[in-house]
Short mmCIF file of C-alpha atoms and ligand atoms in Angstrom, two decimals:
data_model
loop_
_atom_site.label_atom_id
_atom_site.label_comp_id
_atom_site.label_asym_id
_atom_site.label_seq_id
_atom_site.Cartn_x
_atom_site.Cartn_y
_atom_site.Cartn_z
CA MET A 1 34.16 58.18 6.98
CA PHE A 2 35.17 55.43 9.37
CA ALA A 3 38.06 53.37 8.03
CA ALA A 4 37.04 49.98 6.65
CA PRO A 5 38.24 47.24 8.99
CA SER A 6 40.72 44.87 7.43
CA VAL A 7 39.22 41.43 7.89
CA SER A 8 39.77 38.24 5.96
CA ALA A 9 37.12 35.61 5.22
CA PHE A 10 36.16 33.50 8.22
CA ASN A 11 37.31 29.94 7.76
CA PRO A 12 36.65 27.88 10.86
CA PRO A 13 38.41 24.52 11.33
CA ARG A 14 36.29 21.40 11.26
CA ARG A 15 35.52 20.78 14.92
CA ILE A 16 33.91 17.64 16.25
CA LEU A 17 31.02 18.92 18.30
CA MET A 18 30.23 16.67 21.24
CA GLY A 19 28.78 19.19 23.63
CA PRO A 20 25.18 20.12 24.47
CA GLY A 21 24.65 21.68 21.02
CA PRO A 22 25.18 22.79 18.40
CA SER A 23 25.93 19.24 17.27
CA ASP A 24 27.89 18.08 14.24
CA VAL A 25 25.93 19.10 11.17
CA TYR A 26 25.37 16.50 8.44
CA PRO A 27 27.54 17.36 5.38
CA GLN A 28 24.43 17.04 3.22
CA VAL A 29 22.69 19.60 5.42
CA LEU A 30 25.54 22.09 5.06
CA ALA A 31 25.46 21.52 1.31
CA ALA A 32 21.70 22.10 1.21
CA GLN A 33 22.15 25.47 2.83
CA SER A 34 24.47 26.75 0.12
CA ARG A 35 21.98 26.16 -2.72
CA PRO A 36 20.64 29.23 -4.55
CA THR A 37 18.36 31.47 -2.56
CA VAL A 38 14.87 31.76 -4.05
CA GLY A 39 12.08 34.10 -3.07
CA HIS A 40 10.20 33.03 0.03
CA LEU A 41 6.92 33.21 -1.89
CA ASP A 42 8.35 31.40 -4.94
CA PRO A 43 6.04 28.47 -5.80
CA LEU A 44 9.00 26.07 -5.60
CA PHE A 45 9.86 27.30 -2.13
CA VAL A 46 6.24 27.09 -1.02
CA ALA A 47 6.17 23.45 -2.18
CA MET A 48 9.36 22.80 -0.19
CA MET A 49 7.69 24.36 2.86
CA ASP A 50 4.73 21.99 2.49
CA GLU A 51 7.14 19.06 2.53
CA LEU A 52 8.96 20.57 5.47
CA LYS A 53 5.73 20.75 7.44
CA SER A 54 5.00 17.08 6.82
CA LEU A 55 8.57 16.21 7.85
CA ILE A 56 8.20 18.13 11.12
CA GLN A 57 4.88 16.37 11.71
CA TYR A 58 6.63 13.03 11.21
CA ALA A 59 9.47 13.92 13.59
CA PHE A 60 6.96 14.97 16.25
CA GLN A 61 4.59 12.08 15.40
CA THR A 62 1.61 14.40 15.11
CA ARG A 63 -1.21 15.35 12.78
CA ASN A 64 -1.42 18.84 14.32
CA GLU A 65 -2.25 21.38 11.60
CA MET A 66 -0.39 24.09 13.50
CA THR A 67 3.09 22.66 13.04
CA ILE A 68 5.81 25.00 11.83
CA ALA A 69 9.45 25.98 12.24
CA VAL A 70 9.82 29.29 14.07
CA SER A 71 12.47 31.46 12.36
CA ALA A 72 14.64 31.66 15.47
CA PRO A 73 16.38 29.29 17.89
CA GLY A 74 14.89 26.98 20.51
CA SER A 75 14.54 29.79 23.03
CA ALA A 76 12.14 31.49 20.64
CA GLY A 77 10.21 28.24 20.32
CA MET A 78 9.88 28.24 24.10
CA GLU A 79 8.67 31.81 24.05
CA THR A 80 6.27 31.04 21.18
CA CYS A 81 4.52 28.41 23.27
CA PHE A 82 4.27 30.56 26.37
CA VAL A 83 3.26 33.92 24.89
CA ASN A 84 0.65 32.44 22.60
CA LEU A 85 -1.07 30.27 25.16
CA VAL A 86 -0.62 31.83 28.58
CA GLU A 87 -2.54 35.00 29.44
CA PRO A 88 -1.85 37.45 32.26
CA GLY A 89 -3.18 36.19 35.58
CA GLU A 90 -3.26 32.52 34.60
CA LYS A 91 -1.57 29.88 36.68
CA VAL A 92 1.15 27.62 35.24
CA ILE A 93 2.68 24.68 37.09
CA VAL A 94 6.36 24.72 36.08
CA CYS A 95 8.71 21.81 36.79
CA ARG A 96 12.30 22.83 37.41
CA ASN A 97 15.04 20.17 37.41
CA GLY A 98 17.70 22.20 35.61
CA VAL A 99 18.43 25.43 33.80
CA PHE A 100 15.66 25.30 31.23
CA GLY A 101 12.80 24.84 33.68
CA ASP A 102 13.83 28.12 35.21
CA ARG A 103 13.65 29.82 31.82
CA MET A 104 10.07 28.63 31.60
CA ARG A 105 9.39 30.40 34.90
CA GLN A 106 10.87 33.60 33.53
CA ASN A 107 8.65 33.39 30.47
CA VAL A 108 5.55 32.86 32.60
CA GLU A 109 6.36 35.75 34.92
CA ARG A 110 7.12 38.17 32.09
CA ILE A 111 3.65 37.47 30.74
CA GLY A 112 2.21 38.55 34.08
CA ALA A 113 1.03 35.04 34.83
CA GLU A 114 1.73 33.02 37.97
CA ALA A 115 4.34 30.25 37.98
CA VAL A 116 3.79 27.55 40.60
CA MET A 117 7.29 26.11 40.87
CA LEU A 118 7.96 22.41 41.50
CA ASP A 119 11.63 21.82 42.24
CA PHE A 120 13.46 18.57 41.68
CA GLU A 121 17.06 17.82 42.44
CA TRP A 122 19.40 18.56 39.54
CA GLY A 123 20.18 15.35 37.68
CA THR A 124 16.85 13.74 38.52
CA ALA A 125 13.72 13.42 36.41
CA VAL A 126 10.47 15.26 37.16
CA ASP A 127 8.54 13.11 39.66
CA PRO A 128 4.99 12.45 38.43
CA GLU A 129 3.72 11.96 42.00
CA VAL A 130 4.81 15.45 42.98
CA VAL A 131 3.20 16.80 39.81
CA GLU A 132 -0.05 14.99 40.52
CA ALA A 133 -0.18 16.41 44.05
CA ALA A 134 0.40 19.92 42.67
CA LEU A 135 -2.33 19.50 40.06
CA LYS A 136 -4.71 18.50 42.85
CA ALA A 137 -3.59 21.38 45.07
CA HIS A 138 -4.04 23.90 42.23
CA PRO A 139 -7.29 23.01 40.45
CA ASP A 140 -7.27 26.51 38.92
CA ALA A 141 -3.96 25.89 37.08
CA ALA A 142 -4.33 26.13 33.30
CA PHE A 143 -0.99 24.63 32.22
CA LEU A 144 1.68 22.13 33.15
CA ALA A 145 5.12 22.94 31.74
CA PHE A 146 8.23 20.75 31.85
CA VAL A 147 11.43 19.91 30.00
CA HIS A 148 11.43 16.45 28.41
CA ALA A 149 15.23 16.21 28.11
CA GLU A 150 17.11 18.51 30.52
CA THR A 151 20.28 19.39 28.64
CA SER A 152 21.85 21.00 31.68
CA THR A 153 21.93 17.69 33.58
CA GLY A 154 21.18 14.87 31.11
CA ALA A 155 17.93 13.77 32.77
CA LEU A 156 14.96 12.41 30.83
CA SER A 157 11.46 12.90 32.24
CA ASP A 158 8.41 10.75 31.55
CA ALA A 159 6.53 13.03 29.16
CA LYS A 160 3.83 10.45 28.48
CA THR A 161 2.81 10.15 32.14
CA LEU A 162 3.12 13.88 32.83
CA CYS A 163 0.96 14.88 29.86
CA ALA A 164 -1.67 12.31 30.80
CA LEU A 165 -1.78 13.80 34.31
CA ALA A 166 -2.13 17.31 32.89
CA ARG A 167 -5.05 16.26 30.72
CA GLU A 168 -6.73 14.41 33.61
CA HIS A 169 -6.66 17.65 35.59
CA GLY A 170 -7.85 19.92 32.79
CA CYS A 171 -4.46 21.46 32.08
CA LEU A 172 -2.76 21.98 28.74
CA SER A 173 0.81 20.65 28.60
CA ILE A 174 3.77 22.71 27.35
CA VAL A 175 6.80 20.54 26.62
CA ASP A 176 10.41 21.47 25.88
CA ALA A 177 11.70 18.91 23.37
CA VAL A 178 14.75 20.86 22.22
CA THR A 179 17.16 18.07 23.05
CA SER A 180 14.76 15.11 22.92
CA LEU A 181 13.46 15.41 19.34
CA GLY A 182 15.16 12.81 17.16
CA GLY A 183 17.21 11.39 20.04
CA VAL A 184 14.69 9.60 22.25
CA GLU A 185 11.14 8.34 21.91
CA LEU A 186 8.66 11.20 21.54
CA ARG A 187 5.04 10.82 20.38
CA VAL A 188 3.11 14.07 20.43
CA ASP A 189 -0.32 12.73 19.47
CA ASP A 190 -0.18 9.45 21.37
CA TRP A 191 1.01 11.18 24.52
CA GLY A 192 -1.48 14.05 24.25
CA ILE A 193 1.09 16.86 24.23
CA ASP A 194 -0.58 20.25 23.65
CA ALA A 195 2.31 22.57 22.86
CA ILE A 196 5.83 21.48 22.03
CA TYR A 197 8.96 23.16 20.76
CA SER A 198 12.36 21.92 19.69
CA GLY A 199 15.56 23.20 18.11
CA SER A 200 17.37 22.53 14.86
CA GLN A 201 20.86 22.18 16.31
CA LYS A 202 20.64 19.26 18.72
CA CYS A 203 19.57 15.76 17.64
CA LEU A 204 18.42 16.96 14.22
CA SER A 205 22.03 17.96 13.39
CA CYS A 206 20.88 20.93 11.40
CA VAL A 207 22.40 24.41 11.51
CA PRO A 208 21.34 26.41 14.59
CA GLY A 209 18.62 29.02 14.49
CA LEU A 210 15.30 27.29 13.81
CA SER A 211 12.69 25.92 16.17
CA PRO A 212 10.07 23.35 15.15
CA VAL A 213 6.87 23.86 17.17
CA SER A 214 3.47 22.20 17.20
CA PHE A 215 0.13 23.05 18.83
CA SER A 216 -2.66 20.52 19.42
CA PRO A 217 -6.26 21.40 18.46
CA ALA A 218 -6.91 22.19 22.15
CA ALA A 219 -3.96 24.58 22.21
CA VAL A 220 -5.19 26.24 19.02
CA ALA A 221 -8.63 26.64 20.58
CA LYS A 222 -7.02 28.27 23.63
CA LEU A 223 -5.10 30.64 21.35
CA LYS A 224 -8.25 31.55 19.45
CA ALA A 225 -10.17 32.22 22.67
CA ARG A 226 -7.60 34.70 24.02
CA LYS A 227 -8.97 37.81 25.65
CA SER A 228 -5.81 39.82 25.02
CA PRO A 229 -3.63 39.97 21.90
CA VAL A 230 -0.35 38.03 22.02
CA GLN A 231 2.24 40.41 23.45
CA SER A 232 4.86 39.51 20.81
CA TRP A 233 4.00 40.54 17.26
CA PHE A 234 6.71 38.38 15.70
CA LEU A 235 5.82 35.19 17.56
CA ASP A 236 2.03 35.59 17.35
CA GLN A 237 1.03 32.27 15.74
CA SER A 238 -2.30 33.57 14.48
CA LEU A 239 -0.28 35.90 12.21
CA VAL A 240 2.48 33.42 11.33
CA MET A 241 -0.03 30.82 10.19
CA GLY A 242 -1.05 33.15 7.39
CA TYR A 243 2.32 32.39 5.87
CA TRP A 244 2.54 28.67 6.68
CA SER A 245 -1.01 27.63 5.77
CA GLY A 246 -0.97 26.91 2.06
CA ASP A 247 -3.99 26.87 -0.30
CA GLY A 248 -2.26 29.43 -2.53
CA LYS A 249 -3.07 32.26 -0.17
CA ARG A 250 0.23 32.55 1.64
CA SER A 251 0.85 36.08 2.72
CA TYR A 252 3.96 37.93 3.75
CA HIS A 253 4.66 37.87 7.49
CA HIS A 254 8.45 38.06 7.67
CA THR A 255 11.15 37.02 5.22
CA ALA A 256 11.63 33.35 5.89
CA PRO A 257 15.27 32.29 6.49
CA VAL A 258 15.18 30.58 3.11
CA ASN A 259 18.54 28.80 3.12
CA ALA A 260 18.32 27.75 6.74
CA LEU A 261 14.97 26.16 5.93
CA TYR A 262 16.60 24.18 3.08
CA SER A 263 18.94 22.76 5.70
CA LEU A 264 16.12 21.82 8.06
CA HIS A 265 14.31 20.17 5.17
CA GLU A 266 17.42 18.10 4.44
CA ALA A 267 18.07 17.23 8.11
CA LEU A 268 14.49 16.04 8.61
CA ARG A 269 14.55 14.21 5.28
CA LEU A 270 17.62 12.30 6.49
CA LEU A 271 15.82 11.52 9.75
CA ALA A 272 12.80 10.22 7.85
CA GLU A 273 15.07 8.16 5.61
CA GLU A 274 16.76 6.58 8.63
CA GLY A 275 13.43 6.15 10.41
CA LEU A 276 12.66 7.67 13.81
CA GLU A 277 12.84 4.42 15.71
CA ASN A 278 16.19 3.57 14.14
CA ALA A 279 17.50 7.00 15.11
CA TRP A 280 16.34 6.49 18.71
CA GLN A 281 18.07 3.10 18.76
CA ARG A 282 21.28 4.51 17.29
CA HIS A 283 21.45 7.15 20.04
CA ARG A 284 20.91 4.39 22.62
CA ASP A 285 23.59 2.14 21.10
CA MET A 286 26.18 4.90 20.95
CA HIS A 287 25.38 5.93 24.52
CA LEU A 288 25.99 2.37 25.73
CA LEU A 289 29.30 2.28 23.89
CA LEU A 290 30.35 5.60 25.42
CA ARG A 291 29.15 4.56 28.85
CA GLN A 292 31.27 1.43 28.73
CA GLY A 293 34.39 3.45 27.86
CA LEU A 294 33.76 6.19 30.40
CA GLY A 295 33.05 3.57 33.04
CA SER A 296 36.35 1.80 32.44
CA MET A 297 38.07 5.18 32.87
CA GLY A 298 36.34 5.49 36.23
CA LEU A 299 34.11 8.42 35.28
CA GLU A 300 30.74 8.58 37.02
CA PHE A 301 27.44 9.70 35.56
CA VAL A 302 25.45 12.51 37.18
CA VAL A 303 22.09 10.91 36.36
CA ALA A 304 20.87 7.53 37.61
CA GLU A 305 20.66 4.91 34.90
CA GLN A 306 16.86 4.78 34.56
CA SER A 307 16.52 8.46 33.64
CA ARG A 308 19.72 8.96 31.67
CA LEU A 309 19.57 10.64 28.29
CA PRO A 310 21.55 8.80 25.61
CA GLN A 311 22.27 12.03 23.74
CA LEU A 312 23.57 14.05 26.71
CA ASN A 313 26.02 12.32 29.00
CA ALA A 314 26.85 14.34 32.09
CA VAL A 315 29.80 12.91 34.03
CA TYR A 316 31.51 14.25 37.13
CA ILE A 317 34.93 15.78 36.54
CA PRO A 318 37.45 13.41 38.17
CA GLN A 319 39.42 14.56 41.20
CA GLY A 320 42.50 16.50 40.28
CA ALA A 321 41.48 17.25 36.68
CA ASP A 322 41.41 20.91 35.68
CA ASP A 323 38.06 21.51 33.98
CA GLY A 324 39.09 24.39 31.72
CA ALA A 325 42.51 22.97 30.86
CA VAL A 326 41.09 19.59 29.84
CA ARG A 327 38.48 21.12 27.59
CA LYS A 328 41.05 23.46 26.06
CA GLN A 329 43.39 20.56 25.28
CA LEU A 330 40.55 18.58 23.72
CA LEU A 331 39.73 21.57 21.51
CA ASP A 332 43.31 22.53 20.63
CA ASN A 333 44.77 19.06 20.15
CA TYR A 334 41.79 17.03 18.92
CA ASN A 335 39.41 19.69 17.54
CA LEU A 336 36.94 18.13 19.93
CA GLU A 337 34.38 20.16 21.84
CA ILE A 338 32.66 18.75 24.91
CA GLY A 339 30.35 20.79 27.13
CA ALA A 340 31.11 22.43 30.44
CA GLY A 341 28.76 22.06 33.38
CA LEU A 342 25.91 24.55 33.54
CA GLY A 343 24.27 26.21 36.54
CA ALA A 344 24.59 24.03 39.66
CA LEU A 345 26.93 21.67 37.77
CA ALA A 346 29.36 24.38 36.56
CA GLY A 347 32.92 23.25 37.30
CA LYS A 348 31.63 19.89 38.56
CA ALA A 349 30.62 18.03 35.41
CA TRP A 350 31.28 17.67 31.71
CA ARG A 351 28.48 17.19 29.25
CA ILE A 352 29.24 14.88 26.36
CA GLY A 353 26.72 15.10 23.57
CA LEU A 354 25.90 12.27 21.21
CA MET A 355 23.41 14.12 19.10
CA GLY A 356 22.17 13.33 15.60
CA TYR A 357 25.09 13.00 13.19
CA GLY A 358 27.39 13.10 16.21
CA ALA A 359 25.97 9.84 17.54
CA ARG A 360 28.28 7.51 15.65
CA ARG A 361 31.07 5.11 16.38
CA GLU A 362 34.03 7.20 15.26
CA ASN A 363 32.94 10.08 17.50
CA VAL A 364 32.60 7.81 20.52
CA ALA A 365 36.03 6.31 19.83
CA LEU A 366 37.68 9.70 19.36
CA CYS A 367 36.12 11.10 22.51
CA LEU A 368 37.25 8.15 24.62
CA ARG A 369 40.76 8.16 23.22
CA ALA A 370 41.18 11.92 23.55
CA LEU A 371 39.83 12.01 27.09
CA ALA A 372 42.05 9.13 28.18
CA GLU A 373 45.14 10.78 26.68
CA VAL A 374 44.40 14.19 28.15
CA LEU A 375 43.52 12.85 31.60
CA ASN A 376 46.79 10.88 31.69
C1 LIG B 401 19.37 24.26 23.82
C2 LIG B 401 18.11 24.25 24.60
C3 LIG B 401 17.19 25.31 24.58
C4 LIG B 401 17.46 26.60 23.86
O1 LIG B 401 17.67 26.45 22.51
P1 LIG B 401 18.49 27.57 21.72
O2 LIG B 401 18.44 27.10 20.31
O3 LIG B 401 19.85 27.60 22.32
O4 LIG B 401 17.78 28.86 21.91
C5 LIG B 401 16.02 25.17 25.29
N1 LIG B 401 15.76 24.06 26.01
C6 LIG B 401 16.61 23.03 26.08
C7 LIG B 401 16.25 21.83 26.87
C8 LIG B 401 17.81 23.09 25.38
O5 LIG B 401 18.67 22.08 25.43
#
């Protein structure tokens, strides 16, 4: 026998999460998660799942039949899109303007497909002119992949224009909307997005660990026409849909994370109640309030104004400030978490998130007061 470790119950303090995610979770969402667990084929649960699907469709602004929440975090949503659609030997144009574009490359290469990389300076948006030239130079490319909201830098790219270009050149678009969903304008059907994935823990303010994804009819046709089986059994959407597609013939695929799905249902219900456009506006309003305060403290944004994300504010660390010490004081003295810089911006920038439930006045005020006190 190994001795039983002596451990007491884990009781975290209530932090205020203003980093790049996870974001502050709505109290109602936390409450939803603690409701009684029911069987994942229970008729009541199945009815909840039908509602959940329509809520995800609303958040994405799509009628796509193949719209589900993957039972894993945003990274698994990314992988779901790539492994289901891209086959070995195919060519994918991948835009890289931060950390997450590079993860797309890694997904493509692990499939045995070819990633044509388009690099953009960190902190800038993907340039549609560069993308158009690449689409012309690679008429054999099957996909265009890009990150709508680059969380590593705070840059927003023009998904509408990029997806239109992809379609014009016979490519399917794969879009990372992990940080954009619920925080900025996003219209899957209107913009002709073919495959999109998001995450529960950013602007939806749900608990981490779920990834809403949606495939257009063209993406579904591509999946159905595959020559090789999807390399991942768990993420193979042709199998998962057996569980998500109703009509009383739901079959077991994996045990759904029942309670986590209650929380996503509640988070999306709150988003629907607020209204998508109101949520977008609230993120914008809170960003402007924060920007004003940061500006008067002399902090400078990494991203130029026209492509700045309201929900992820990357600012340069001021001269003389100790990155780690400042963040530690914010956490220890104010229970406030802000994000460190990532990749090329590590040690150079802070990332202040205003995501979902976190995008409200008292958070902005606390963040500005705490930063001012710590920096003095
Ligand atoms: C957070 C994030 C991811 C990864 O999501 P996880 O839930 O951490 O796996 C992917 N892309 C972007 C743009 C993100 O911000």
